[in-house]
Each structure stands twice: as C-alpha cells, then as structure tokens.
GROMACS .gro file of C-alpha atoms in nm:
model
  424
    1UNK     CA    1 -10.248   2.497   7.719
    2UNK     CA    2  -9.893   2.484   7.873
    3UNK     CA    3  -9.736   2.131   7.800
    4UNK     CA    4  -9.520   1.973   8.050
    5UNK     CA    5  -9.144   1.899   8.001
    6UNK     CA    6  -9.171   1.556   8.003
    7UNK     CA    7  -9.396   1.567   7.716
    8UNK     CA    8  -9.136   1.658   7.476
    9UNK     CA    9  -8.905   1.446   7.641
   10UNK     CA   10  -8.890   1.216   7.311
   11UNK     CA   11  -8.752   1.466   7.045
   12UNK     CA   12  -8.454   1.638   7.331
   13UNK     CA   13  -8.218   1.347   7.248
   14UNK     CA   14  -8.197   1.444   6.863
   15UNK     CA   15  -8.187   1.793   6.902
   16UNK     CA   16  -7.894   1.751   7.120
   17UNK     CA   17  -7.737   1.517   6.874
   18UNK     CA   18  -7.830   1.731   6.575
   19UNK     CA   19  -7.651   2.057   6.764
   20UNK     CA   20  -7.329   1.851   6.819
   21UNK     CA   21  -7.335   1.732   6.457
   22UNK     CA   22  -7.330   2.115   6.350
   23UNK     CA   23  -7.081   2.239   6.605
   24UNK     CA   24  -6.846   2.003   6.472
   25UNK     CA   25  -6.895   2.077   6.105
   26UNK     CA   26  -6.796   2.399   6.247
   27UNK     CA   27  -6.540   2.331   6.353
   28UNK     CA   28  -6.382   2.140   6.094
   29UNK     CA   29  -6.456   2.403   5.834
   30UNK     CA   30  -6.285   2.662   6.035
   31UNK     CA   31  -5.934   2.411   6.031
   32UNK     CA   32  -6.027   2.399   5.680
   33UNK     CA   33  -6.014   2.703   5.606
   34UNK     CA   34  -5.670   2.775   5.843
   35UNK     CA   35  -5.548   2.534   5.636
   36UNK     CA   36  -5.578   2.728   5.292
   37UNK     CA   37  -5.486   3.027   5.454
   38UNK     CA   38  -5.116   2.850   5.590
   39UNK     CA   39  -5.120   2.711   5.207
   40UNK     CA   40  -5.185   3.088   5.042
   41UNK     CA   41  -4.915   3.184   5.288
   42UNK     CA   42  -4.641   2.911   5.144
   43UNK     CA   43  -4.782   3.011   4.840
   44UNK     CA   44  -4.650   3.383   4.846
   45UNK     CA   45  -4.359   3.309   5.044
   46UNK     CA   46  -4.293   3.075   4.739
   47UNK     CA   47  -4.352   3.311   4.456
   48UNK     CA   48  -4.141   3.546   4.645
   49UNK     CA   49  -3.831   3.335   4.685
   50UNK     CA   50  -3.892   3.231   4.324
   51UNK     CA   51  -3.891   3.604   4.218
   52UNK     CA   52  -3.588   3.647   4.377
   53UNK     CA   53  -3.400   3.416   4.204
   54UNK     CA   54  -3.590   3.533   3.886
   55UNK     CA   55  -3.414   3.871   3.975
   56UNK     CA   56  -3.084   3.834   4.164
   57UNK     CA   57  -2.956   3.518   4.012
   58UNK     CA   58  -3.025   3.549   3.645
   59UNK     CA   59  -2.838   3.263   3.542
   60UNK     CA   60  -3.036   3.013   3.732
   61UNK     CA   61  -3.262   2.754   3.604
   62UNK     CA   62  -3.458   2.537   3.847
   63UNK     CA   63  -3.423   2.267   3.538
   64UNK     CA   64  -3.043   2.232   3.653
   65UNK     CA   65  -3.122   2.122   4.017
   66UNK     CA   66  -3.492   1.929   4.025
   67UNK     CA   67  -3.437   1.589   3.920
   68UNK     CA   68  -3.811   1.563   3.743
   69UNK     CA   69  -3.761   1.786   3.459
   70UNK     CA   70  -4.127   1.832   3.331
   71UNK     CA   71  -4.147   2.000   3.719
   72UNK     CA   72  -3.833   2.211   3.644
   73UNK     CA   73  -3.966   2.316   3.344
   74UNK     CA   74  -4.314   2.381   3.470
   75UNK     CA   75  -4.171   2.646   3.767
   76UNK     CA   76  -3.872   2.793   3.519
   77UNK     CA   77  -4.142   2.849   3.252
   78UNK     CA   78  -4.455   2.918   3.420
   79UNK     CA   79  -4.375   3.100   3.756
   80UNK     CA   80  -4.011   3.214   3.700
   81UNK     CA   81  -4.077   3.310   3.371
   82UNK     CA   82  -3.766   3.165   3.153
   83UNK     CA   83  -3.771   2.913   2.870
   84UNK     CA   84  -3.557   2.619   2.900
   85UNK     CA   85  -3.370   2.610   2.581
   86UNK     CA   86  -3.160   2.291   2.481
   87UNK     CA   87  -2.856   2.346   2.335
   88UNK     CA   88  -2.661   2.095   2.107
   89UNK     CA   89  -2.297   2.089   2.021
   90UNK     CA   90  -2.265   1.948   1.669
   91UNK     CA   91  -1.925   1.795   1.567
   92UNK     CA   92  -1.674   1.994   1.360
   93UNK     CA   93  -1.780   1.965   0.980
   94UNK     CA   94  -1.443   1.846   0.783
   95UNK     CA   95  -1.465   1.929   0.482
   96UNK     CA   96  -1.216   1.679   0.247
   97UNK     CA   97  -0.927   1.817   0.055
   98UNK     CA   98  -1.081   1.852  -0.289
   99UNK     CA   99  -0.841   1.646  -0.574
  100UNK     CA  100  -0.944   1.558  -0.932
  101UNK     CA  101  -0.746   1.207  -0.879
  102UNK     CA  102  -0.927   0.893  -0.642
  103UNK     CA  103  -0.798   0.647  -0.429
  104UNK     CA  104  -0.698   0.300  -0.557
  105UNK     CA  105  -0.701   0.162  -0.195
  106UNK     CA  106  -0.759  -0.223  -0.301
  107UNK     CA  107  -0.686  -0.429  -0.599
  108UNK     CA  108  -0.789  -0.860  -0.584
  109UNK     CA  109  -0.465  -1.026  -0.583
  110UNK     CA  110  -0.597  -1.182  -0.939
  111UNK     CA  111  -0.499  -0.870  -1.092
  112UNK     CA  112  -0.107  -0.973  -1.009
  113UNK     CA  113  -0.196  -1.373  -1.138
  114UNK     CA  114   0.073  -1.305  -1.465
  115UNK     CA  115   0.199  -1.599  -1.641
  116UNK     CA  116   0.514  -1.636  -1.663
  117UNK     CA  117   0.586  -1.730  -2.036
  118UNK     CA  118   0.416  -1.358  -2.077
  119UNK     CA  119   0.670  -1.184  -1.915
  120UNK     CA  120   0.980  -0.998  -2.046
  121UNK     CA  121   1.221  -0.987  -1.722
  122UNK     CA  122   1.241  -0.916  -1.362
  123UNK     CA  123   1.127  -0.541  -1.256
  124UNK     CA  124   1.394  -0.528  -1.039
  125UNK     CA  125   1.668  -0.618  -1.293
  126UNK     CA  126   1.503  -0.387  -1.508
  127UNK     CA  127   1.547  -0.067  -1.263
  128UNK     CA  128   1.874  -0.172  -1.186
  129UNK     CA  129   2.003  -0.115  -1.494
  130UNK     CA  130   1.857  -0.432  -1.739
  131UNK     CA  131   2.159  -0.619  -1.769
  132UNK     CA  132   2.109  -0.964  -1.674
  133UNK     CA  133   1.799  -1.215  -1.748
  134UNK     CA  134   1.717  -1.629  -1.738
  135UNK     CA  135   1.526  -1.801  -2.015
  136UNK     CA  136   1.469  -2.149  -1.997
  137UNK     CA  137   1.845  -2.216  -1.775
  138UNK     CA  138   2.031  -2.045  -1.938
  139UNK     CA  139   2.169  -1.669  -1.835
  140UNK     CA  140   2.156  -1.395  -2.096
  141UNK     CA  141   2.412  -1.081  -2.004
  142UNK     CA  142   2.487  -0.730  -2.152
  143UNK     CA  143   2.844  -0.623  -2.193
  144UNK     CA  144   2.828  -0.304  -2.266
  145UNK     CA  145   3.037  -0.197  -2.591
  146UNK     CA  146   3.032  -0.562  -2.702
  147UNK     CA  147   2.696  -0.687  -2.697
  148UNK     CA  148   2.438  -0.966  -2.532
  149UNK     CA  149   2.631  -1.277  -2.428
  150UNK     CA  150   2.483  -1.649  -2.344
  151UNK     CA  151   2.604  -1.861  -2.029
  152UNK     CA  152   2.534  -2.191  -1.968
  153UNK     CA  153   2.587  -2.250  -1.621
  154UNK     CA  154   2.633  -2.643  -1.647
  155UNK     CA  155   2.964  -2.628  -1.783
  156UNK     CA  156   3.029  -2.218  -1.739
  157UNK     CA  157   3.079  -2.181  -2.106
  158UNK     CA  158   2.988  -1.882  -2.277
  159UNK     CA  159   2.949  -1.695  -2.641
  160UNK     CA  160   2.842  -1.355  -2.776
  161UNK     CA  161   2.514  -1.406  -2.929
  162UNK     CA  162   2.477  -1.011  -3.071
  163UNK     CA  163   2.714  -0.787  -3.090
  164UNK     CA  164   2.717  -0.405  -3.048
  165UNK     CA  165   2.988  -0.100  -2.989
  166UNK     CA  166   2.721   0.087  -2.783
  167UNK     CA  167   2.579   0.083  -2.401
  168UNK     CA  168   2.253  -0.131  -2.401
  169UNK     CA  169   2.013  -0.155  -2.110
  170UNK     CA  170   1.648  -0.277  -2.016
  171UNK     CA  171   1.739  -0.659  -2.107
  172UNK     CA  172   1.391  -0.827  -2.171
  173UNK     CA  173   1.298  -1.207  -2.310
  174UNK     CA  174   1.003  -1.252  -2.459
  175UNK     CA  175   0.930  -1.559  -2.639
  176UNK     CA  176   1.193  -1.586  -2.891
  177UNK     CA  177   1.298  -1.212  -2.903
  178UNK     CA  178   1.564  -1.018  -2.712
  179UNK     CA  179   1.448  -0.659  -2.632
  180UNK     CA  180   1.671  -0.402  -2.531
  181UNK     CA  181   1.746  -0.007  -2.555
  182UNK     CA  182   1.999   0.123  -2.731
  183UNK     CA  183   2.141   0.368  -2.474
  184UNK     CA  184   2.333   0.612  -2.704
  185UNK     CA  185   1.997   0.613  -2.916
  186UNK     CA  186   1.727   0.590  -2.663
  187UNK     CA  187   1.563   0.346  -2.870
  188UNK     CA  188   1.377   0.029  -2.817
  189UNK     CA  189   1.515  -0.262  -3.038
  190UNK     CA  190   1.395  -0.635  -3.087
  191UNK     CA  191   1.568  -0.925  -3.244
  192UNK     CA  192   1.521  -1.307  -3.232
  193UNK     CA  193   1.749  -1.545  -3.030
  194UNK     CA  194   1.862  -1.642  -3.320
  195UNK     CA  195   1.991  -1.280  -3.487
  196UNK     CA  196   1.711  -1.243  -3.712
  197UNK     CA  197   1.387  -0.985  -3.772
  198UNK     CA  198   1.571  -0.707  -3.642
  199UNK     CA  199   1.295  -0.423  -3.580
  200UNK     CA  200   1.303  -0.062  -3.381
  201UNK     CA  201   1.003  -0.128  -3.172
  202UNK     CA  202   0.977   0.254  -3.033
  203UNK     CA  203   1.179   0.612  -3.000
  204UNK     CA  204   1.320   0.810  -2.730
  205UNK     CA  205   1.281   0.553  -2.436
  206UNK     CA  206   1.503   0.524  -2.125
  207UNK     CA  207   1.305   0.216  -1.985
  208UNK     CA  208   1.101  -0.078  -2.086
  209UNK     CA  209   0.922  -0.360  -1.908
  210UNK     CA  210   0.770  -0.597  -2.136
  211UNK     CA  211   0.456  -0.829  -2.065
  212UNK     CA  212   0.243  -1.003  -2.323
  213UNK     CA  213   0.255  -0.798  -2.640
  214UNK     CA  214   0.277  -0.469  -2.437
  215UNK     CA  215   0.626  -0.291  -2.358
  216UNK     CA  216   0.561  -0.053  -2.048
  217UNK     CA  217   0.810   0.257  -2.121
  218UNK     CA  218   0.970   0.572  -1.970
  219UNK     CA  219   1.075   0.838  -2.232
  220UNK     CA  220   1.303   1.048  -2.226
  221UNK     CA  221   0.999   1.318  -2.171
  222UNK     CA  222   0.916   1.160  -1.856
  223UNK     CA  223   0.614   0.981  -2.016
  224UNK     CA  224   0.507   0.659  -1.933
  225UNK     CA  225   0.400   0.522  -2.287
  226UNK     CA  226   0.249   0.221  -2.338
  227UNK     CA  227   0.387   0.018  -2.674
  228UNK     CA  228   0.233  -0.294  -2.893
  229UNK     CA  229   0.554  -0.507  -2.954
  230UNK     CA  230   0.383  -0.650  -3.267
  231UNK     CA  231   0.286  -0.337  -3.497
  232UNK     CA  232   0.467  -0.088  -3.304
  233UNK     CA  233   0.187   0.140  -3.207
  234UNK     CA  234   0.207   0.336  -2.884
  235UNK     CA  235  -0.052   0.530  -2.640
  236UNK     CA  236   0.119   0.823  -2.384
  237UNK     CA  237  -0.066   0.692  -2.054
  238UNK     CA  238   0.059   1.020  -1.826
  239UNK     CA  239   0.270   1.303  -1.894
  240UNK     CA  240   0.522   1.409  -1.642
  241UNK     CA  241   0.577   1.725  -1.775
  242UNK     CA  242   0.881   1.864  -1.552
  243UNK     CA  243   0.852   1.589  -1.292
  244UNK     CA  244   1.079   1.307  -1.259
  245UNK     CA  245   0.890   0.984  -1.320
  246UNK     CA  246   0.969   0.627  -1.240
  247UNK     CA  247   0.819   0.310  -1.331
  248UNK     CA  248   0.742   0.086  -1.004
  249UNK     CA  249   0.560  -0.217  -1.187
  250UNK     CA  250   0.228  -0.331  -1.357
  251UNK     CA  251  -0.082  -0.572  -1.282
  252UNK     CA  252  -0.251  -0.689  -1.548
  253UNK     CA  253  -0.452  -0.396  -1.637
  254UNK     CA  254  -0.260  -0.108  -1.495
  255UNK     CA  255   0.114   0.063  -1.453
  256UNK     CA  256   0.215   0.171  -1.165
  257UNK     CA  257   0.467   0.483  -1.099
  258UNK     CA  258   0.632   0.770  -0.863
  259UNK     CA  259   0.601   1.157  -1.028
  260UNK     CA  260   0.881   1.342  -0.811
  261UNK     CA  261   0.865   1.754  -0.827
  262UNK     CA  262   1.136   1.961  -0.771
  263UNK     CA  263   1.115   2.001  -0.419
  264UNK     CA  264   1.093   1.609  -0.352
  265UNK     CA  265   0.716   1.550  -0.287
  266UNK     CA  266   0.668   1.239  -0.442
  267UNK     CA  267   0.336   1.100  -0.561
  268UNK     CA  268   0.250   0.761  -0.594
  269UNK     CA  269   0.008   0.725  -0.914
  270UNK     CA  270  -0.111   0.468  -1.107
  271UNK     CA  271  -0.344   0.450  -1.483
  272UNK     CA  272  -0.488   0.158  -1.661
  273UNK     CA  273  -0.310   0.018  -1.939
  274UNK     CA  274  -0.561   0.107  -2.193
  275UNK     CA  275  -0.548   0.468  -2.083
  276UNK     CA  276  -0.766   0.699  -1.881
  277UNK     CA  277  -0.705   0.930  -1.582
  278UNK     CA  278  -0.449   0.892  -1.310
  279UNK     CA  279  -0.540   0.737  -0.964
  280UNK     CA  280  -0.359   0.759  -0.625
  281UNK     CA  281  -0.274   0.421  -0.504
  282UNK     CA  282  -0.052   0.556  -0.150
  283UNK     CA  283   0.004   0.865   0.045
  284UNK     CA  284   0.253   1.077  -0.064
  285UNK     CA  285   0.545   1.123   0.060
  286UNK     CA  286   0.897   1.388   0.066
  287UNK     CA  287   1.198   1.441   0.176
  288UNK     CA  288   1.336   1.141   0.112
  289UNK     CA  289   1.093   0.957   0.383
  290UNK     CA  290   1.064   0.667   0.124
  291UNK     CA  291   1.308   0.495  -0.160
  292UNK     CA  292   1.341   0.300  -0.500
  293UNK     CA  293   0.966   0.134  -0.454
  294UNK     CA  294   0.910  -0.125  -0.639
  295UNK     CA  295   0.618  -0.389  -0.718
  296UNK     CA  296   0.633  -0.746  -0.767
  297UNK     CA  297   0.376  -1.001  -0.810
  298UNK     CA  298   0.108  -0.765  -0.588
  299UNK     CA  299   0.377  -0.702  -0.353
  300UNK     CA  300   0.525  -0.331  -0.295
  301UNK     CA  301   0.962  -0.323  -0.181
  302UNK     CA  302   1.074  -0.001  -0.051
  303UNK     CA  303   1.325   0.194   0.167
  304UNK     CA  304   1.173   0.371   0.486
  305UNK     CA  305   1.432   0.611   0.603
  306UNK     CA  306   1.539   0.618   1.012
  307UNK     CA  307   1.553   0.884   1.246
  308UNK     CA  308   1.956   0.726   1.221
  309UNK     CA  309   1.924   0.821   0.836
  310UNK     CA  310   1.967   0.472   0.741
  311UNK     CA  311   1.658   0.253   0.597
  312UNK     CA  312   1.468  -0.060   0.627
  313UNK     CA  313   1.360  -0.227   0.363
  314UNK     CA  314   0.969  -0.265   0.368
  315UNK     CA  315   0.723  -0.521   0.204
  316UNK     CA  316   0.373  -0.451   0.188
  317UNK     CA  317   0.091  -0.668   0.003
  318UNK     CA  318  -0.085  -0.388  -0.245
  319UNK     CA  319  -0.397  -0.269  -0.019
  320UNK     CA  320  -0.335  -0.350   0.298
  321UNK     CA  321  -0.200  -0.170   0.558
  322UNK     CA  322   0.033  -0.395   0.704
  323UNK     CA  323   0.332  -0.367   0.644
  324UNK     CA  324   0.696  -0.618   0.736
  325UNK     CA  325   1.021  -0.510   0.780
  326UNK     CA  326   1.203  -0.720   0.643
  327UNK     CA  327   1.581  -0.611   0.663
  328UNK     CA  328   1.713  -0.292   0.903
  329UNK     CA  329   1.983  -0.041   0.915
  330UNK     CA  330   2.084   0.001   0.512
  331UNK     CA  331   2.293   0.316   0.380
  332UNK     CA  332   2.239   0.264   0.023
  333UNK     CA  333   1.912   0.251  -0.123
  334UNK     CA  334   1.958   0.015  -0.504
  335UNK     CA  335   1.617  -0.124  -0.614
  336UNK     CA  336   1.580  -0.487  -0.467
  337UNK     CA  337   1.541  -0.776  -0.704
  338UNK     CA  338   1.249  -0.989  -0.633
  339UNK     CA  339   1.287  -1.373  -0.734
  340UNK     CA  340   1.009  -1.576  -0.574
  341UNK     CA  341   1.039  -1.585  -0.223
  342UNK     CA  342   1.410  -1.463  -0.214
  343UNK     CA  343   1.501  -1.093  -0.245
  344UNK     CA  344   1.815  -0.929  -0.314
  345UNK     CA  345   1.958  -0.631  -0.200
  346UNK     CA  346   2.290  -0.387  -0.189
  347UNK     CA  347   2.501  -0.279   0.106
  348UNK     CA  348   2.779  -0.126   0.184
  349UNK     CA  349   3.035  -0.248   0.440
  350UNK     CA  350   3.306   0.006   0.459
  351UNK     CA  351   3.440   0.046   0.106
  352UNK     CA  352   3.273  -0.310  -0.013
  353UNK     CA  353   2.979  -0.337  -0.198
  354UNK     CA  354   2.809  -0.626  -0.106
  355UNK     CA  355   2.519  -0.831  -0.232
  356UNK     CA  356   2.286  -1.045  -0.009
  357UNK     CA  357   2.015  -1.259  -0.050
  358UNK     CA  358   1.718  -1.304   0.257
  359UNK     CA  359   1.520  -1.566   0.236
  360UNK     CA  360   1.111  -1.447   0.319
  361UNK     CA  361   1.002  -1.759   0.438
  362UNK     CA  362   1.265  -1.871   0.679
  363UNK     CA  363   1.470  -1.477   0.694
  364UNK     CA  364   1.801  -1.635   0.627
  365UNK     CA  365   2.037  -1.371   0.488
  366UNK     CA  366   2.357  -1.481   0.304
  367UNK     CA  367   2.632  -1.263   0.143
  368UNK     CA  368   2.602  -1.368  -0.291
  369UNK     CA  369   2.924  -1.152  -0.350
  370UNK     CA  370   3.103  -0.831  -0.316
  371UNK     CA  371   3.327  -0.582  -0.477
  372UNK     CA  372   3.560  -0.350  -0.305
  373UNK     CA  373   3.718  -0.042  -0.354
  374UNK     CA  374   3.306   0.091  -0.390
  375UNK     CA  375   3.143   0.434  -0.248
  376UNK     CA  376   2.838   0.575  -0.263
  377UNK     CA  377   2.841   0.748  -0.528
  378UNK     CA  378   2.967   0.497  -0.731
  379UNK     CA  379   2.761   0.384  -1.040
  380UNK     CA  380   2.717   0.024  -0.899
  381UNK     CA  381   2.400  -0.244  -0.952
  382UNK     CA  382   2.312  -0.563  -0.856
  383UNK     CA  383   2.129  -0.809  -1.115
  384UNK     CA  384   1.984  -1.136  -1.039
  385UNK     CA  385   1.997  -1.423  -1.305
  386UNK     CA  386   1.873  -1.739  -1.152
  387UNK     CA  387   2.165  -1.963  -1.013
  388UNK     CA  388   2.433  -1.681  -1.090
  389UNK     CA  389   2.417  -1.321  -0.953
  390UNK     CA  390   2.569  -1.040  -1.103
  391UNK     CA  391   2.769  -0.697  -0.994
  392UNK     CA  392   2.812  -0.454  -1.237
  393UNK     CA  393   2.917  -0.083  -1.266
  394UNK     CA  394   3.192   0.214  -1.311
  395UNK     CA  395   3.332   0.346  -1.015
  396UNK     CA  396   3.367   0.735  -0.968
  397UNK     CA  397   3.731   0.729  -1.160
  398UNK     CA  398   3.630   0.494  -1.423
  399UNK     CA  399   3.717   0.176  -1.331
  400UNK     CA  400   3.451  -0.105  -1.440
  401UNK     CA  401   3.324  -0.369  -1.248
  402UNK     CA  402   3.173  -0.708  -1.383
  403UNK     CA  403   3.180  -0.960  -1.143
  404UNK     CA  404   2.896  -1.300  -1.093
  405UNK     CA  405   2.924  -1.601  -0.890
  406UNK     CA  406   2.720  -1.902  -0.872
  407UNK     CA  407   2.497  -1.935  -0.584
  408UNK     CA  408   2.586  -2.313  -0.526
  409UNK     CA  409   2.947  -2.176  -0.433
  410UNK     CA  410   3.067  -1.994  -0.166
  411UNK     CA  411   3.080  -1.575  -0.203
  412UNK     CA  412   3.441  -1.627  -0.245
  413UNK     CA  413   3.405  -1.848  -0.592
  414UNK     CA  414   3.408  -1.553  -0.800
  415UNK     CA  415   3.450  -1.492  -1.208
  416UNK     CA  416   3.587  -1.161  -1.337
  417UNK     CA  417   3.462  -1.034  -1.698
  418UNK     CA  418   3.706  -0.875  -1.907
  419UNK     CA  419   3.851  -0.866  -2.286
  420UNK     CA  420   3.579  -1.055  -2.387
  421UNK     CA  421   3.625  -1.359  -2.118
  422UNK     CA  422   3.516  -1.477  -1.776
  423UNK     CA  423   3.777  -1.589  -1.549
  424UNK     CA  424   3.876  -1.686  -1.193
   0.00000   0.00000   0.00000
C-alpha cells in the first residue's frame, strides 16, 4: 500500500541534517588534503634549495646562520648531509728552557738578621780594596808597605799597631783578631789586637769576608771557598773554572756571587754555606747592562747602565721586584759602601775624584772629599770608617793617594798620609 508524503514527514528533517553533516566533512577533508599537498610541495621545493647549497656552495653550514643550533645541526646533518665538527684552538705549548740550576726568587728577611759583634767588616770596604775598618770607635787603616795603623778620632792621634813591608788587603775585625791577606802571598793571616797568636788561616786567596767563625773567600782559582777561622779547615763551595768570579755578600746560610765568561754574560749564583749545588738568585745579564753588585743586610747595590752610557745606582730588597733609583747619571762604577742608612759612592767631576755620601731616608747627598789630578783608569777606592772616610789609590804614573777627613768637618778639612804621618 502506497504511503502518503506526509507520513514520513517526521524522519525528512534528519535526513536533511544528516546529508549536510556529510557534505561538509567533505568538504573539509578535501582542504585537508590541499593542504598536505601545498606542504609536500614546500617540502620538495625545500629539499631542493637545500641540495643546492649541499652542491654549489660546499662551504656552507646552515649551523653558521640559524640561531637555534640543535635546528642547524638537525638540517646540516640530516637533510644536507654534513657533520658539524667543532674545532678548538689550543694555546701554544711553551716548553721551559731546561737548566740543572733553580730559582732562588725569595729569601725571609731573617736570613739577613746578622749580629753585629759576628761580623768581620763592611762588604763594601771589603770589595773596595779592604783597607779601612771601625771597632768599638776607633778606626783601623792599612798602609801598604808599612802595616795596620790605629786612629783615635777624639784627639786624631795615631800609631802603627803591626807592621809589614808588603801590600795587605781584605781588612777584617773579628773579636780580638785582625784578619787580612797578604797580597804578595795571597794568603789569609790572623793576629790579635794586641800582636799575638799569629796564624796563616788559609792559601792562595785574593778575598775574604769574615762572619762568625767562617771566612767567605775568593782564590786565586776563582773559587769561592768557605774557611773555619778556628782550625783552619776549608770546603770549595763552586768552582769557576775559567770564569771570573766575584763575591757580592752572604745571609746567614748562603754566599752570594757573579761568574763572568769571556764574552761578558754574567750570572748571578748563589750556594749554601755548608755546600751543595748552585742556585740562580737574578736574571742574567751582559754587556755591561749591570755593575759592581753588591749585598748588604738583604739589600742588593748596583750600577744599571743608560742608553747615555752612564749609570744609576740601584737598590733592590732581595726578592722583590721593585726596585729604587737611588742616585743618576754616574761614569765610574766603584762598589758602594753601605753603612746603615747612608751609602757611599765615587764620581768623577772632570779630573776630581770625588766621594759622596746620600742619605736613604731623607736623599741628602753631600760631597765627604775629593782628590784631583784622577782618571778613569786610575787605581782609586773609596773606604768608609765610621766618622772618617777614606781615599786611597795609585794613579796611572804612580803617584799615591791617601787622603781621610772627618765627617763632622767640612770636605775641605782634609789630612794627607805620608812618611809615616797624617797631616793638614
């Protein structure tokens, strides 16, 4: 039986609705899949630009233009093909010079505490010639050809306390002995005060410092020898060999030196008293770049030549770096003479030989005395002796000079030795 339209009229609304529903899923798969196919487009396009650069610009790396780089990687490594490689530059390996001696860079300034009843003279003095030393006021001088002489500077009198024909040098006190070297010998000799217990302490010796019971020595083999003042024993600390060597000073365990070679390269060394190896304690140095060190008390004196070819005289405290300049523009270069917080040093001024004395602490400098008639090459020292400072010498024809003055007086105050007497 045929059923009228309106009988189905119920259902027509959701068919309709159920037909729309579809045409629209339709419809929005088909922009779907548009979409993918634009995307698989890009894709290729993509890959192909990327190949490109894979093939005409080998060089390139996507990792040096994307900021991400776990992206840059990805597409240099995965679609281009290359492996980012990281490349590191590593410093320069220096390899240090390789030397059998180390570095003394530092030493506590305890090691420089001496006593002064222990020691034998001035360092300075000593390199100077050893002519001159103080005990206890009074000022002990060598005259050479007649002996060791006493001065009493209260009332400028004077008397020869040992007498001897020859040339002595290295003048040390040590408790109630004189030391000195017989220069025509080139042997160490003591004797009391007093003229007594005269001993040969050591042999073939050119220099001696003398601390304690210990005389520090230079032979004539360019040795630095260490000597017991009391039973005459001796220990070689360093052999020269055909090197020039110099004593500079001590601290209270060690002995300090210069080793020159033949071309002028001159080493700055140092061994402990009781023996063992050599140590460098400075930089080398040649061609004349540095003078007539010495060390006093922990403190290092020495001439720094100028692009003028003069010097300044330079103090530096033993390990540091610093170092003061403490007087500019000297021609000669004489060992200085170190007296607490004065020094003493040689000029010349024309044909005069002068000696001045600069204060550290305040950098006064004063004119002690002068000789004239001096050059250069003139065999010419200073010496220090407490209140009265000495000149003393041979100039280059053969005259001698022996000339002190007081420094309570003026430069001009002067005494002349001669014959066997100090005048005015």
């Amino acid at each position: 039986m045929k059923k009228q339209n309106n009988d189905y009229s119920y259902i027509q609304p959701q068919v309709e609705r159920k037909r729309t529903k579809k045409k629209k899923r339709k419809k929005k798969g088909g922009f779907g899949k548009a979409f993918l196919v634009i995307i698989a487009v890009l894709v290729v396009l993509i890959a192909g630009g990327l190949l490109s650069v894979k093939y005409i610009f080998t060089d390139f790396y996507f990792s040096e233009v994307l900021p991400n780089k776990e992206v840059a990687d990805f597409v240099d490594e995965n679609i281009i093909g290359r492996t980012t490689t990281t490349t590191t530059t590593q410093p320069p390996v220096t390899v240090p010079e390789q030397t059998t001696l180390s570095q003394v860079s530092y030493l506590d300034h305890s090691d420089f505490e001496f006593q002064a009843s222990k020691k034998g003279g001035m360092i300075g003095n000593l390199l100077n010639g050893g002519k001159v030393e103080k005990n206890n006021g009074i000022v002990y001088h060598i005259v050479d050809g007649r002996g060791i002489y006493k001065f009493l500077p209260e009332s400028e009198s004077y008397a020869c306390v040992y007498k001897s024909n020859d040339a002595l040098s290295s003048f040390n006190i040590r408790g109630d002995y004189f030391y000195f070297i017989n220069d025509r010998e080139n042997s160490l000799y003591k004797i009391t005060m007093t003229g007594k217990n005269f001993a040969k302490v050591a042999e073939n010796v050119k220099l001696a410092y003398i601390y304690d019971t210990t005389a520090y020595c230079l032979s004539t083999n360019n040795e630095v020898v260490a000597v017991n003042t009391q039973d005459f024993t001796s220990k070689v600390l360093y052999s020269g060999y055909g090197d020039k060597v110099n004593l500079i000073g001590i601290s209270l365990d060690r002995v300090f030196f210069t080793s020159e070679d033949m071309s002028g390269n001159v080493e700055y060394l140092c061994v402990l008293s009781a023996g063992g190896d050599e140590e460098h304690f400075k930089a080398d140095s040649k061609n004349g770049e540095i003078a007539s060190m010495t060390m006093e008390s922990g403190f290092m004196y020495y001439y720094e030549k100028q692009p003028n070819g003069k010097y300044n005289i330079i103090r530096q405290k033993y390990g540091s770096q610093k170092t003061v300049t403490l007087v500019e523009g000297v021609s000669l270069c004489k060992p200085v003479v170190v007296d607490q917080n004065r020094m003493f040093y040689a000029d010349l001024d024309g044909n005069k030989f002068k000696m001045f004395e600069l204060n550290m602490n305040s950098e006064a400098t004063k004119m002690m005395l002068y000789s004239g008639n001096v050059t250069a090459g003139d065999d010419v020292f200073i010496q220090h002796g407490g209140e009265y400072d000495f000149i003393i010498g041979e100039r280059s024809n053969g005259d001698k000079i022996y000339r002190a003055s007081s420094n309570l007086t003026g430069s001009s105050n002067v005494m002349t030795f001669g014959d066997g007497k100090w005048s005015y």
